[in-house]
Coordinates of C-alpha atoms in Angstrom, one line a residue:
Chain A
M1 CA -41.2 119.8 51.9
H2 CA -38.0 119.0 51.0
S3 CA -35.7 119.1 54.5
D4 CA -32.7 121.2 53.4
R5 CA -33.9 124.0 51.5
A6 CA -35.7 126.5 52.8
S7 CA -38.9 127.6 50.9
T8 CA -38.9 130.9 49.0
K9 CA -42.3 132.1 51.2
L10 CA -39.8 131.6 54.1
K11 CA -37.0 133.1 52.8
V12 CA -38.9 136.3 51.8
A13 CA -40.4 136.4 55.3
A14 CA -37.3 135.9 57.1
G15 CA -35.4 138.6 55.0
L16 CA -38.1 141.2 55.2
G17 CA -38.1 140.5 58.9
L18 CA -34.1 141.1 59.1
S19 CA -34.7 144.5 57.0
F20 CA -37.4 145.7 59.2
M21 CA -34.6 145.3 61.8
H22 CA -31.8 147.1 60.1
L23 CA -33.4 149.6 57.9
P24 CA -34.5 152.5 60.7
I25 CA -30.6 152.1 62.1
I26 CA -28.9 152.7 58.4
L27 CA -31.5 155.5 58.0
I28 CA -29.6 157.1 61.2
F29 CA -26.6 157.1 59.4
I30 CA -27.9 158.9 56.5
Y31 CA -29.6 161.6 58.5
A32 CA -26.1 162.3 60.4
F33 CA -24.6 163.8 56.8
T34 CA -27.6 165.5 55.7
T35 CA -27.6 169.3 55.0
E36 CA -31.1 169.9 56.0
D37 CA -31.5 171.1 59.6
K38 CA -34.9 172.4 60.3
S39 CA -37.1 169.1 59.3
Y40 CA -36.6 165.3 58.8
Q41 CA -36.8 165.9 55.3
W42 CA -36.1 162.7 53.0
P43 CA -34.4 162.3 50.7
P44 CA -31.8 164.7 52.0
P45 CA -31.4 167.6 50.0
G46 CA -27.4 167.1 50.1
L47 CA -24.6 165.7 52.1
T48 CA -22.4 167.1 54.2
L49 CA -19.6 166.8 57.1
K50 CA -20.4 169.9 58.8
W51 CA -22.4 168.4 61.8
F52 CA -19.4 166.2 62.7
E53 CA -17.3 169.7 63.5
V54 CA -20.3 171.1 65.3
T55 CA -21.0 168.4 67.5
W56 CA -17.2 168.0 68.1
N57 CA -17.4 171.5 69.8
R58 CA -20.6 171.0 71.9
P59 CA -19.4 171.2 75.6
D60 CA -22.8 169.8 76.6
V61 CA -22.3 166.4 74.4
W62 CA -18.7 166.0 75.8
E63 CA -19.9 166.5 79.4
A64 CA -23.1 163.9 79.1
L65 CA -20.8 161.3 77.1
T66 CA -18.0 161.5 79.9
L67 CA -20.9 161.0 82.5
S68 CA -22.2 158.3 80.8
L69 CA -18.6 156.5 80.3
K70 CA -17.9 157.1 83.8
V71 CA -21.4 155.6 85.3
A72 CA -20.7 152.8 83.0
S73 CA -17.3 152.0 83.7
I74 CA -18.3 152.0 87.6
S75 CA -21.2 149.9 87.5
T76 CA -19.7 147.4 85.0
I77 CA -16.8 147.0 87.9
I78 CA -19.4 146.4 90.9
A79 CA -21.5 144.1 88.6
L80 CA -18.6 142.0 87.6
I81 CA -17.4 141.5 91.4
L82 CA -21.0 141.0 92.4
G83 CA -22.1 138.9 89.5
T84 CA -19.1 136.6 89.4
L85 CA -19.3 136.2 93.4
C86 CA -23.1 135.1 92.8
A87 CA -22.3 133.0 90.1
A88 CA -19.6 131.1 91.8
A89 CA -22.1 130.5 94.7
V90 CA -24.7 129.6 92.8
S91 CA -23.1 126.9 90.2
R92 CA -21.0 125.6 93.1
S93 CA -23.7 124.0 95.1
R94 CA -27.2 123.6 96.3
F95 CA -28.1 125.8 99.3
F96 CA -30.8 127.2 101.1
G97 CA -32.3 130.1 99.3
R98 CA -30.5 129.4 96.2
E99 CA -33.6 129.6 94.1
A100 CA -34.3 132.8 95.8
I101 CA -31.1 134.3 94.9
S102 CA -31.2 133.6 91.0
L103 CA -34.6 134.9 91.0
L104 CA -33.4 137.9 92.8
V105 CA -30.4 138.5 90.4
I106 CA -33.2 138.6 87.3
L107 CA -35.9 140.5 88.7
P108 CA -34.4 144.3 88.1
I109 CA -34.6 143.1 84.4
A110 CA -37.6 140.9 84.4
L111 CA -39.5 143.7 86.1
P112 CA -40.3 147.2 83.9
G113 CA -37.7 149.5 84.1
I114 CA -40.0 152.1 85.6
V115 CA -40.6 150.0 88.6
T116 CA -36.9 149.7 89.4
G117 CA -36.7 153.6 88.7
I118 CA -39.5 154.6 90.7
S119 CA -38.7 152.2 93.7
L120 CA -34.9 153.6 93.8
R121 CA -36.4 156.9 93.9
S122 CA -39.2 156.4 96.6
A123 CA -36.0 154.6 98.6
F124 CA -33.9 157.8 98.1
N125 CA -36.7 160.2 99.2
I126 CA -37.5 157.8 102.1
A127 CA -33.7 157.8 103.0
D128 CA -33.0 161.3 102.2
I129 CA -30.3 160.5 100.0
P130 CA -29.6 163.7 97.6
F131 CA -29.2 162.7 93.9
S132 CA -25.6 162.1 92.7
F133 CA -23.3 160.3 90.6
W134 CA -23.4 157.4 93.0
T135 CA -27.4 157.3 93.1
I136 CA -27.2 156.5 89.3
V137 CA -24.4 153.9 89.7
L138 CA -26.6 152.3 92.5
G139 CA -29.3 151.6 90.1
H140 CA -27.0 150.7 87.0
A141 CA -25.0 148.3 88.8
T142 CA -28.0 146.4 90.2
F143 CA -29.5 145.5 86.7
C144 CA -25.9 145.0 85.2
I145 CA -25.4 142.1 87.5
V146 CA -27.7 139.8 85.7
V147 CA -26.0 140.0 82.7
V148 CA -22.6 139.1 84.3
Y149 CA -23.9 136.5 86.3
N150 CA -25.9 135.1 83.3
N151 CA -22.5 134.8 81.6
A152 CA -20.3 133.4 84.3
V153 CA -23.2 131.0 85.6
A154 CA -22.9 129.3 82.1
R155 CA -19.4 129.3 82.2
F156 CA -19.0 128.1 85.7
R157 CA -21.3 124.8 84.9
R158 CA -18.8 124.0 81.6
T159 CA -15.6 124.2 84.3
S160 CA -15.3 120.7 85.5
G161 CA -15.0 120.5 89.3
S162 CA -12.4 117.8 89.0
L163 CA -10.0 120.9 87.3
I164 CA -10.5 122.6 90.8
E165 CA -10.0 119.3 93.0
A166 CA -6.8 118.4 90.9
S167 CA -5.3 121.7 91.8
M168 CA -5.9 121.4 95.4
D169 CA -4.7 118.2 95.4
L170 CA -1.5 118.8 93.7
G171 CA -1.1 121.6 96.7
A172 CA -2.4 124.9 95.6
T173 CA -4.6 126.9 98.0
S174 CA -7.7 128.2 97.2
F175 CA -6.3 131.7 96.0
Q176 CA -4.1 129.9 93.8
T177 CA -6.5 127.9 92.2
F178 CA -8.5 130.6 92.1
R179 CA -5.6 132.8 90.4
H180 CA -4.3 130.1 87.9
V181 CA -7.2 127.6 87.2
I182 CA -10.7 129.2 87.7
L183 CA -9.8 132.8 86.4
P184 CA -8.1 131.6 83.1
N185 CA -11.3 129.3 82.5
I186 CA -13.9 132.0 83.1
S187 CA -12.1 135.2 81.9
T188 CA -13.6 135.3 78.5
A189 CA -17.3 135.0 80.0
L190 CA -16.4 137.8 82.3
L191 CA -15.3 139.6 79.6
A192 CA -18.0 139.4 77.5
G193 CA -20.7 140.0 80.7
G194 CA -18.6 143.2 81.4
M195 CA -18.8 144.6 77.7
L196 CA -22.7 144.0 77.9
A197 CA -22.8 145.4 81.2
F198 CA -21.3 148.2 80.0
A199 CA -23.4 148.4 76.7
L200 CA -26.6 148.0 79.0
S201 CA -25.4 150.8 81.3
F202 CA -24.2 153.0 78.7
D203 CA -27.6 153.2 77.1
E204 CA -29.9 152.8 80.0
V205 CA -32.8 155.7 80.2
I206 CA -35.5 154.5 82.0
V207 CA -34.0 154.3 85.3
T208 CA -31.6 156.8 84.9
T209 CA -34.4 159.7 84.6
F210 CA -35.3 158.7 88.3
T211 CA -32.1 158.5 89.6
A212 CA -30.0 161.5 88.2
G213 CA -31.5 164.4 89.5
Q214 CA -30.0 167.2 87.4
Q215 CA -27.4 165.6 85.6
Q216 CA -27.6 164.5 82.2
T217 CA -25.9 160.9 81.0
L218 CA -26.0 160.7 77.1
P219 CA -29.2 158.8 76.7
I220 CA -30.8 161.4 78.9
W221 CA -29.3 164.2 77.0
M222 CA -30.6 162.5 73.6
L223 CA -34.1 162.1 75.4
E224 CA -34.2 166.0 76.1
E225 CA -33.6 166.4 72.5
L226 CA -36.2 164.0 71.4
V227 CA -38.8 165.9 73.4
R228 CA -37.6 169.5 72.8
P229 CA -35.6 169.1 69.8
R230 CA -33.0 172.1 69.6
Q231 CA -30.2 171.3 67.2
R232 CA -31.5 168.2 65.0
P233 CA -28.3 167.6 63.2
V234 CA -26.4 167.3 66.2
T235 CA -28.9 165.0 67.5
N236 CA -28.3 162.9 64.4
V237 CA -24.8 162.7 64.6
V238 CA -24.7 161.8 68.6
A239 CA -27.2 158.9 67.6
M240 CA -24.8 157.5 64.7
I241 CA -22.1 157.5 67.1
V242 CA -24.1 156.1 70.0
V243 CA -24.9 153.4 67.5
L244 CA -21.0 152.9 67.0
V245 CA -19.9 152.9 70.3
T246 CA -22.6 150.1 71.4
F247 CA -21.8 148.0 68.5
L248 CA -18.1 147.4 69.2
P249 CA -18.7 145.7 72.8
I250 CA -21.5 143.6 71.3
L251 CA -19.3 142.3 68.5
G252 CA -16.2 142.1 71.0
A253 CA -18.5 139.9 73.4
Y254 CA -19.9 137.8 70.2
Y255 CA -16.2 136.8 69.1
L256 CA -15.2 136.5 72.6
T257 CA -17.8 133.6 73.3
R258 CA -18.2 132.3 69.7
G259 CA -18.3 128.5 69.8
T260 CA -19.4 128.0 73.4
D261 CA -22.6 126.5 74.2
T262 CA -24.0 129.8 75.4
V263 CA -23.3 132.9 73.3
A264 CA -23.2 136.0 75.2
G265 CA -25.6 138.8 74.6
Q266 CA -29.1 136.7 74.6
G267 CA -30.3 137.8 78.3
K268 CA -30.7 141.6 77.7
Chain B
M1 CA 14.4 121.2 94.2
N2 CA 11.0 119.3 93.9
D3 CA 11.0 118.9 97.8
R4 CA 9.6 122.6 98.3
A5 CA 6.9 121.7 95.8
L6 CA 6.0 118.9 97.9
H7 CA 6.1 120.3 101.1
T8 CA 4.9 123.2 100.6
D9 CA 5.0 125.2 103.7
R10 CA 1.3 125.2 105.1
S11 CA 1.4 127.7 107.8
G12 CA 0.9 131.0 106.0
V13 CA -2.0 133.0 106.7
L14 CA -3.5 132.8 103.4
T15 CA -2.9 128.8 103.3
R16 CA -4.6 128.4 106.7
I17 CA -7.5 130.5 105.2
S18 CA -7.4 128.5 102.3
D19 CA -7.6 125.3 104.3
K20 CA -10.5 126.3 106.5
L21 CA -12.6 127.2 103.4
W22 CA -11.7 124.0 101.8
R23 CA -13.0 122.1 104.9
N24 CA -15.9 124.3 105.1
P25 CA -17.6 124.6 101.9
R26 CA -20.8 126.3 103.4
L27 CA -18.6 129.0 105.0
T28 CA -17.3 129.5 101.5
I29 CA -20.7 129.8 100.2
L30 CA -21.7 132.1 102.8
L31 CA -18.5 134.3 102.1
L32 CA -19.2 134.5 98.1
I33 CA -23.1 135.1 98.5
T34 CA -23.1 137.7 101.4
L35 CA -21.7 140.7 99.3
P36 CA -24.2 140.0 96.1
A37 CA -27.3 139.0 98.5
L38 CA -26.6 142.3 100.6
W39 CA -26.5 144.6 97.6
L40 CA -29.5 143.1 96.1
G41 CA -31.5 142.8 99.2
I42 CA -31.0 146.1 100.4
V43 CA -30.9 148.1 97.1
Y44 CA -33.3 146.4 95.1
L45 CA -35.7 144.5 97.7
G46 CA -35.5 147.5 100.0
S47 CA -36.2 149.7 97.2
L48 CA -39.2 147.7 96.1
F49 CA -40.7 147.5 99.5
A50 CA -40.5 151.5 99.9
L51 CA -42.5 151.6 96.6
L52 CA -45.1 148.9 98.2
V53 CA -45.2 150.9 101.3
Q54 CA -46.0 154.5 99.5
S55 CA -49.0 152.8 97.4
F56 CA -50.8 152.3 100.7
F57 CA -50.3 155.7 101.7
S58 CA -52.7 158.4 100.2
I59 CA -52.6 162.4 99.2
D60 CA -54.5 164.8 101.2
E61 CA -56.8 166.5 98.1
F62 CA -56.7 170.2 99.5
S63 CA -53.2 170.5 100.7
G64 CA -51.4 167.9 98.3
L65 CA -49.4 166.3 101.3
I66 CA -48.9 162.7 101.6
I67 CA -51.2 161.1 104.5
Y68 CA -48.8 158.4 106.2
E69 CA -51.7 156.4 107.0
F70 CA -52.3 152.8 105.8
T71 CA -55.4 153.1 103.3
L72 CA -56.6 150.9 100.1
K73 CA -58.1 154.5 98.9
T74 CA -55.1 155.2 96.3
Y75 CA -55.7 151.7 95.1
G76 CA -59.3 152.3 94.5
E77 CA -58.5 155.4 92.5
L78 CA -57.0 152.9 90.1
F79 CA -60.6 152.1 89.1
T80 CA -61.9 155.5 88.1
P81 CA -62.7 155.5 84.4
A82 CA -60.2 157.6 83.6
N83 CA -57.3 155.7 85.3
F84 CA -58.9 152.1 84.4
D85 CA -58.9 153.3 81.1
I86 CA -55.1 153.7 80.9
I87 CA -54.5 150.4 82.4
V88 CA -57.0 148.6 79.6
R89 CA -55.3 150.8 76.9
T90 CA -51.8 149.6 78.0
V91 CA -52.6 145.9 78.4
L92 CA -54.2 146.2 74.9
M93 CA -51.1 147.4 73.1
A94 CA -49.0 145.0 75.1
S95 CA -51.1 142.2 73.6
A96 CA -51.0 143.5 70.2
V97 CA -47.2 144.2 70.2
T98 CA -47.0 140.7 71.6
I99 CA -49.1 139.0 69.1
A100 CA -47.4 140.8 66.0
A101 CA -43.9 140.3 67.4
A102 CA -44.6 136.6 67.4
I103 CA -46.0 136.7 64.0
V104 CA -42.9 138.7 62.5
S105 CA -40.3 136.8 64.6
F106 CA -41.3 133.4 63.5
P107 CA -40.1 133.1 60.1
I108 CA -36.7 134.4 60.9
A109 CA -36.4 132.5 64.1
Y110 CA -37.3 129.2 62.2
Y111 CA -34.8 130.2 59.2
A112 CA -31.8 131.0 61.5
A113 CA -32.5 127.8 63.5
R114 CA -33.3 125.3 60.8
Y115 CA -31.7 126.2 57.7
A116 CA -28.9 129.1 58.3
R117 CA -25.4 127.4 58.1
G118 CA -21.9 128.6 58.8
K119 CA -21.4 132.5 57.5
W120 CA -25.3 132.5 57.6
K121 CA -25.8 131.3 61.1
A122 CA -23.4 134.2 62.3
I123 CA -25.0 136.9 59.8
F124 CA -28.4 135.9 61.4
Y125 CA -27.1 135.7 64.9
L126 CA -25.4 139.3 64.7
G127 CA -28.5 140.6 62.6
V128 CA -30.7 140.2 65.6
M129 CA -27.9 141.0 68.0
L130 CA -27.0 144.0 66.9
P131 CA -30.4 145.5 66.6
L132 CA -31.1 144.2 70.1
W133 CA -28.2 145.9 72.0
S134 CA -28.3 149.4 69.8
S135 CA -29.4 152.0 72.0
Y136 CA -33.1 152.2 72.8
L137 CA -33.4 155.9 72.2
V138 CA -31.4 155.8 68.9
K139 CA -33.9 153.2 67.6
V140 CA -36.9 155.3 68.6
Y141 CA -35.5 158.4 67.2
S142 CA -35.1 156.5 64.0
W143 CA -38.9 156.1 63.9
K144 CA -39.3 159.5 64.6
L145 CA -37.6 160.5 61.4
I146 CA -39.3 157.4 59.3
L147 CA -42.6 158.9 60.6
A148 CA -42.4 162.4 60.3
K149 CA -44.6 164.3 57.8
E150 CA -41.5 164.9 55.3
G151 CA -40.0 161.5 56.5
I152 CA -39.2 158.4 54.3
L153 CA -42.7 156.8 54.6
N154 CA -44.9 159.5 53.6
W155 CA -42.3 160.3 50.7
L156 CA -42.9 156.5 49.7
F157 CA -46.7 156.5 49.7
E158 CA -46.5 159.9 47.6
T159 CA -43.8 158.1 45.1
L160 CA -45.8 155.3 44.7
H161 CA -49.2 157.6 44.2
L162 CA -50.6 155.8 47.4
S163 CA -51.0 158.8 49.7
W164 CA -54.9 158.3 49.4
L165 CA -54.6 155.0 51.1
L166 CA -52.7 156.5 54.0
E167 CA -55.0 159.2 54.6
A168 CA -58.0 156.7 54.5
Y169 CA -56.1 154.8 57.1
L170 CA -55.4 157.9 59.3
S171 CA -58.8 159.0 59.2
L172 CA -60.0 155.6 60.9
P173 CA -60.9 155.9 64.7
I174 CA -58.6 154.5 67.2
V175 CA -55.8 153.4 65.1
G176 CA -55.3 157.0 63.0
G177 CA -54.9 160.5 63.9
N178 CA -53.6 163.4 62.3
S179 CA -50.2 162.1 61.2
L180 CA -48.5 158.6 61.7
S181 CA -46.2 160.0 64.1
V182 CA -49.2 161.2 66.6
S183 CA -51.5 157.8 65.9
S184 CA -51.7 154.7 68.2
T185 CA -50.1 152.9 64.9
G186 CA -47.3 154.8 64.8
T187 CA -46.5 153.7 69.0
F188 CA -47.5 150.4 68.0
L189 CA -44.7 150.1 65.2
V190 CA -42.0 151.5 67.6
F191 CA -42.9 149.1 70.3
L192 CA -42.9 146.4 67.8
Y193 CA -39.6 147.4 66.3
V194 CA -37.8 148.1 69.6
W195 CA -38.9 144.8 71.4
L196 CA -38.8 142.2 68.1
P197 CA -35.2 141.1 69.0
F198 CA -36.4 139.9 72.4
M199 CA -39.1 137.5 70.8
I200 CA -36.9 136.0 68.0
L201 CA -34.1 134.7 70.4
P202 CA -36.4 132.4 72.8
I203 CA -38.3 131.1 69.7
Q204 CA -35.1 130.5 67.7
A205 CA -33.5 128.6 71.1
A206 CA -37.0 126.6 71.3
L207 CA -36.8 125.9 67.4
E208 CA -33.1 124.5 67.5
R209 CA -34.3 122.1 69.9
V210 CA -36.6 120.5 67.4
P211 CA -34.9 117.7 65.6
P212 CA -35.6 118.1 61.7
S213 CA -36.7 114.3 61.8
M214 CA -39.6 115.4 63.4
M215 CA -40.8 117.5 60.5
E216 CA -39.6 114.8 58.3
A217 CA -41.8 111.7 60.1
S218 CA -44.5 114.1 59.8
G219 CA -44.1 114.5 56.2
D220 CA -43.6 110.7 55.7
L221 CA -46.9 110.0 57.5
G222 CA -48.8 112.2 54.9
A223 CA -49.2 115.7 56.6
T224 CA -49.2 118.4 54.3
P225 CA -46.5 121.4 55.3
Q226 CA -49.4 123.3 56.7
Q227 CA -50.4 120.4 59.0
S228 CA -46.9 119.6 60.2
F229 CA -46.5 122.8 61.1
R230 CA -49.5 123.3 62.7
H231 CA -49.2 120.2 64.5
V232 CA -45.9 119.6 65.1
L233 CA -43.7 122.8 64.8
L234 CA -46.1 125.1 66.7
P235 CA -46.8 123.2 69.6
L236 CA -42.9 122.5 70.2
A237 CA -42.0 126.3 69.6
L238 CA -44.8 127.5 72.0
P239 CA -42.8 127.7 75.1
G240 CA -40.2 129.9 72.9
V241 CA -43.1 132.1 72.0
I242 CA -44.4 132.5 75.7
A243 CA -41.1 133.2 76.9
G244 CA -40.5 136.0 74.4
S245 CA -43.7 137.3 75.1
I246 CA -42.6 137.7 78.7
F247 CA -40.6 140.1 77.5
T248 CA -42.4 141.9 74.8
F249 CA -45.4 142.3 77.4
S250 CA -43.4 143.4 80.3
L251 CA -41.3 145.8 78.5
T252 CA -44.4 147.4 76.7
L253 CA -46.5 147.6 80.4
G254 CA -43.5 149.7 81.7
D255 CA -42.2 152.0 78.9
Y256 CA -43.2 155.5 78.9
I257 CA -40.8 156.8 76.7
I258 CA -42.1 155.7 73.5
P259 CA -45.8 156.7 73.6
Q260 CA -44.5 160.1 74.7
I261 CA -42.4 160.6 71.8
V262 CA -44.3 158.7 69.0
G263 CA -48.2 158.4 69.6
S264 CA -51.4 160.3 70.6
S265 CA -51.8 162.1 73.8
R266 CA -53.7 159.3 75.2
R267 CA -51.8 157.9 78.3
F268 CA -50.1 154.4 79.1
I269 CA -49.5 153.1 82.8
G270 CA -45.8 154.1 82.5
Q271 CA -46.6 157.9 81.4
A272 CA -49.4 158.0 84.4
V273 CA -46.5 156.7 87.0
Y274 CA -44.2 159.2 85.3
A275 CA -46.5 162.0 85.4
Y276 CA -47.9 161.1 88.8
Q277 CA -44.5 161.0 90.7
G278 CA -43.2 164.2 88.8
T279 CA -45.2 167.3 88.3
A280 CA -48.5 166.2 90.1
G281 CA -46.3 165.1 93.4
N282 CA -49.1 162.2 93.8
I283 CA -46.4 159.2 95.0
P284 CA -48.9 157.4 96.4
L285 CA -50.8 156.8 93.0
A286 CA -47.8 156.7 91.0
A287 CA -46.8 153.7 93.3
A288 CA -50.2 152.1 92.9
F289 CA -49.8 152.4 89.3
A290 CA -46.5 150.9 89.3
V291 CA -47.9 147.9 91.2
V292 CA -50.2 147.3 88.3
P293 CA -47.5 146.0 86.0
I294 CA -46.0 143.8 88.9
V295 CA -49.0 142.0 89.6
L296 CA -50.0 141.9 85.8
M297 CA -46.5 140.4 85.2
G298 CA -46.8 137.8 88.1
G299 CA -50.2 136.3 86.9
Y300 CA -48.4 136.3 83.3
L301 CA -45.3 134.6 84.8
W302 CA -47.3 132.0 86.9
V303 CA -49.3 131.1 83.8
A304 CA -46.2 130.9 81.6
K305 CA -44.4 128.8 84.0
R306 CA -47.4 126.1 84.1
M307 CA -46.8 126.1 80.3
G308 CA -43.3 125.4 80.5
A309 CA -41.8 128.5 79.3
F310 CA -38.8 128.7 81.4
D311 CA -37.2 125.6 80.1
A312 CA -36.8 127.8 76.7
L313 CA -35.0 130.7 78.4

């Protein structure tokens, strides 16, 4: 086997694999324009833009979208603060319980979502906490911490400690050092981590079904439509929009961390 | 003018706090870690503990009320034939998905790690990343479109005049069913599709660390490409495969949405947990069921760690 050229078999297998991953998503885009509204008929009998207008005028879609955006924003902010603090502590030094902390951060996504979900629900039950906006945020922030943490910890490791020492030697306080030396160094990693956390929260459904009560985030709305379809074309359009909305932060995170040792997004 | 910069006033409150922090690295760590540790400790570990406690309670069969007394009876219920079937079915599905994902992932990961350069590297990277991050529900939904009776897959079989083949396949026991969207083959396909990127990334990470010269050396020493693959590449890629299998296995164990939307009426662990805690109101049994994936994953992680899988994460 010559070393610099892939064999045709490998190329075909890799190509087929990649198309297997993308064709279903492309199909979603086509179905958003179909004129058929009773079944999932292929090929679509005709194409139309009508369903975009119908979707635009649906208050339930807007409510779900607003709730999802709010939850994702607040969870991202909490995850950014906690994840960065955690990463700073873990990467700065070795201390008692360091391993335990790094395991604890990863646990919420290492264990199946249903475990996190039902745990939170039974805790809410025991503590008599009624379901609200904040119970959703509580769950989301918990599993978003790890995304920020992963990105921040990788960057902290690359940021040389002598930079911080130099800054302090030159008379800067810890806070000035943070503001003028550390923050510029880690900002793109944080931005990338934040974007991924946002995408993760925006899309989360398993934990949310346990912590939302009667409220509907967009994924819950979607799930409801999947189980009991009411208006299929509207679901098609929403599906397409959701794909587009999640692609933007991912592309953003990719371009922000491109060329560094750890590219964002690997640890979903 | 530089005087001020050299002799900065060291008496401000912030400055004093800052000096104290610098002199006390332990205090700094403590301050940094307290908030996240409290959050994870209370919200997450607290909840897990609440779950664990509930699994040791039981339910009164007549009144349907929870008896708050320590008992192992609920765990015993896991081994009744109906419940044990659910566990076995879920583990079999998780294993099948994991093996299939490893096979499908390998060529993609290998090509991306070994041959893709420059623009192609980016295309492969985003090509895996975008499906990984695109909405889980939308991905499931797309398979509902694909597998539907009037959908693209049936249309394809019809156009190729191969409908008889599909029907013959669907008439098989276990993997078959009335149509693809209500068969366990359908469930399997969706699981495979949704978790595939989680397998590709760790394998690719492991393969990127294999120097090309190793394969060349193996070839120079007279190994056929098959032998090089079997005895050089595969062992070196194994930690990546195991790392990926942790994801595919764990995610399949805990999922309750995919088998609910695409699949037969036979239940998986996730669905059992959801049903017992919801309509049935049997929270202790739901909790005991939720402990099953935790225990299985604990054992799995322990084995994986011994095989060095975490170095590839």
